[in-house]
Short mmCIF file of C-alpha atoms in Angstrom, two decimals:
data_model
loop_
_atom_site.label_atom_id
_atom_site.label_comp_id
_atom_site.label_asym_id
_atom_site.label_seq_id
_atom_site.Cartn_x
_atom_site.Cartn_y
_atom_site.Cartn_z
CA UNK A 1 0.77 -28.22 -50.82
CA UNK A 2 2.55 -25.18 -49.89
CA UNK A 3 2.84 -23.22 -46.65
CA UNK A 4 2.21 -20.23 -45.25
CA UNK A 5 5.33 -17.70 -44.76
CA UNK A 6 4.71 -15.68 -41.90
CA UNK A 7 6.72 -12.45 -42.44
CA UNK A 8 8.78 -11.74 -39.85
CA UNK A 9 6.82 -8.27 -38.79
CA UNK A 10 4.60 -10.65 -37.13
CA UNK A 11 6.93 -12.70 -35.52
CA UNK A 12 8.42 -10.50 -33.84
CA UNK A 13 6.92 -8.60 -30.62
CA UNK A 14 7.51 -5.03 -29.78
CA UNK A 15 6.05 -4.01 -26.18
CA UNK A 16 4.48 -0.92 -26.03
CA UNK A 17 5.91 2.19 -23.92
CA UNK A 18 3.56 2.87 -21.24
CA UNK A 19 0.81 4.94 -22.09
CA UNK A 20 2.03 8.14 -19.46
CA UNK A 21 5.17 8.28 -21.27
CA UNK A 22 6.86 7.09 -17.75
CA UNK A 23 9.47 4.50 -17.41
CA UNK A 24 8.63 0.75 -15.96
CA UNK A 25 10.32 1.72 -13.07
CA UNK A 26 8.35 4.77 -11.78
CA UNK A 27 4.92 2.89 -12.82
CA UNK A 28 6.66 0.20 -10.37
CA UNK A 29 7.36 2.56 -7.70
CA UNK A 30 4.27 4.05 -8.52
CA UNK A 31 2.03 0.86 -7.66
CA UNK A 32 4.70 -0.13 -4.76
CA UNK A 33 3.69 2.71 -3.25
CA UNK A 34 -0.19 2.71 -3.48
CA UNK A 35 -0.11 -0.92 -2.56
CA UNK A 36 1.78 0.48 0.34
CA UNK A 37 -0.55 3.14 1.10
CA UNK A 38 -3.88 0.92 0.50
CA UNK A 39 -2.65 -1.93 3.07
CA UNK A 40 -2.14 0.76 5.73
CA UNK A 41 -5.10 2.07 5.42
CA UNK A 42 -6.78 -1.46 5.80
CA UNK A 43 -4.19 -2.81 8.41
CA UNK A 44 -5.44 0.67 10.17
CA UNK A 45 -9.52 0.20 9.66
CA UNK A 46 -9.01 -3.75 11.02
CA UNK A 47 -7.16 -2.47 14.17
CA UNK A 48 -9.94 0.26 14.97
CA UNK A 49 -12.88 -2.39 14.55
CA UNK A 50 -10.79 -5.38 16.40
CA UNK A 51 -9.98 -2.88 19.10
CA UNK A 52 -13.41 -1.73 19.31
CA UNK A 53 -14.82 -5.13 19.40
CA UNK A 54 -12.26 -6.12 22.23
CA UNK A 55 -13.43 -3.29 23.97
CA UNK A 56 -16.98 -3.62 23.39
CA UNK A 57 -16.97 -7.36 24.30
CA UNK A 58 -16.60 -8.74 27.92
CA UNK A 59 -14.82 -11.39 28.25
CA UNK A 60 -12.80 -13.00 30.97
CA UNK A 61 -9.37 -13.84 29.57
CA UNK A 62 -8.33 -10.10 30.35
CA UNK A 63 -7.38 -6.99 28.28
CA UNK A 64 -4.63 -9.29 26.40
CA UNK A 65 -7.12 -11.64 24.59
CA UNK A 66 -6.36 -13.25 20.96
CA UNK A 67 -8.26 -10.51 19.65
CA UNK A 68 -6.04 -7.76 21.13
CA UNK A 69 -3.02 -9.71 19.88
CA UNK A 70 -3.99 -9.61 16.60
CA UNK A 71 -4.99 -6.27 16.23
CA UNK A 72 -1.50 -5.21 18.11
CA UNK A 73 0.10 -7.39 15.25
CA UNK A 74 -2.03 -5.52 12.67
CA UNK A 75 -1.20 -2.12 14.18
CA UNK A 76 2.92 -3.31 13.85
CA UNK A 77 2.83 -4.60 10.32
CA UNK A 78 0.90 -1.04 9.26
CA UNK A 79 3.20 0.95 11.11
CA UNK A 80 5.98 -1.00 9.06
CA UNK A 81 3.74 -0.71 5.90
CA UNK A 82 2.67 3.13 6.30
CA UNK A 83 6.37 4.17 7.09
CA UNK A 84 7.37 2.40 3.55
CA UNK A 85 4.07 4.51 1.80
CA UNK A 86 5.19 7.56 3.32
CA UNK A 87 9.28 7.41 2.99
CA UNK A 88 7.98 6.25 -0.88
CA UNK A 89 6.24 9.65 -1.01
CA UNK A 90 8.37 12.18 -1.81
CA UNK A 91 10.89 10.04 -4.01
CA UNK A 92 7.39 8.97 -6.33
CA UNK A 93 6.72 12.47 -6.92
CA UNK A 94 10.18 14.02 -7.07
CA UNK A 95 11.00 11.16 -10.48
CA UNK A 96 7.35 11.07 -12.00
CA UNK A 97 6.57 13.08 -14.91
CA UNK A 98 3.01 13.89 -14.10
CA UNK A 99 2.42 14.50 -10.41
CA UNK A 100 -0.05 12.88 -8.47
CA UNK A 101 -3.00 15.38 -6.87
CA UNK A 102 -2.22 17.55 -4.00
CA UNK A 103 -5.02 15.97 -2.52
CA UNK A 104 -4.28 12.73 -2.98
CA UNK A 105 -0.55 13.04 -1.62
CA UNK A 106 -2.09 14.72 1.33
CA UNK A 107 -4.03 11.54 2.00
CA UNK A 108 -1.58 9.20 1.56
CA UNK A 109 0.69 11.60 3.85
CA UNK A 110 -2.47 11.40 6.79
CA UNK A 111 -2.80 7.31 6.08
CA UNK A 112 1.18 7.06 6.83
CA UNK A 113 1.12 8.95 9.69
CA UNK A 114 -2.20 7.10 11.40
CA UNK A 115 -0.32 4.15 12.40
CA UNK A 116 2.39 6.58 14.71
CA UNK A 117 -0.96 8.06 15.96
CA UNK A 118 -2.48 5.03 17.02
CA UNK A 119 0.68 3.65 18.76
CA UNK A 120 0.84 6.92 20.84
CA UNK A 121 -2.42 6.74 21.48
CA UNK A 122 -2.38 2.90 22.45
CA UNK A 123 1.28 3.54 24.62
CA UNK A 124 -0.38 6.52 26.42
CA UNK A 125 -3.90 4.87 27.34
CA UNK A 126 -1.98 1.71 29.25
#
């Protein structure tokens, strides 16, 4: 009985270059940053509806009710979150090859800054 050589083309692996010609790291960044910019914009939808729940609802444990927590918690980790996206911004497109849309930077710019707005707003209704 003999055996099978395997030649040692396919023994070896060679990983393929990513298909936009970018470098692992700026794909990286790149999905850093749109995970960044996609949690913000949930953290930022959850807060609206909790708040507006909260609000809707009339309960008797006052305006600081486990609801309200959470969506104040929500509010803090997207302010952390969206301040990351949008700091990530300008760096992403500055190294990457092939910019992103004009419209879609101007989006992620808006969902960054939400979080400030909401804060101001929050700080100046109490």
């Amino acid at each position: 009985m003999s055996k099978k050589r395997r030649s040692p083309k396919k023994l070896t692996r060679h990983e393929a270059p990513p298909a936009s010609g970018e470098s692992r790291a700026i794909e990286s960044l790149t999905v850093f940053w749109s995970l960044c910019i996609f949690s913000t914009l949930l953290m930022v939808v959850l807060f609206v509806l909790l708040r507006g729940i909260a609000a809707a609802g009339q309960w008797e444990e006052g305006p600081y009710n486990a609801m309200t927590g959470f969506s104040t918690l929500l509010l803090f980790a997207s302010i952390i979150s969206g301040s990351i996206g949008g700091l990530l911004t300008p760096i992403m497109q500055s190294r990457r090859k092939r910019r992103a849309p004009k419209s879609l930077i101007l989006a992620a710019a808006a969902i960054a800054l939400s979080p400030w707005f909401l804060l101001a707003f929050v700080v100046g209704r109490i």
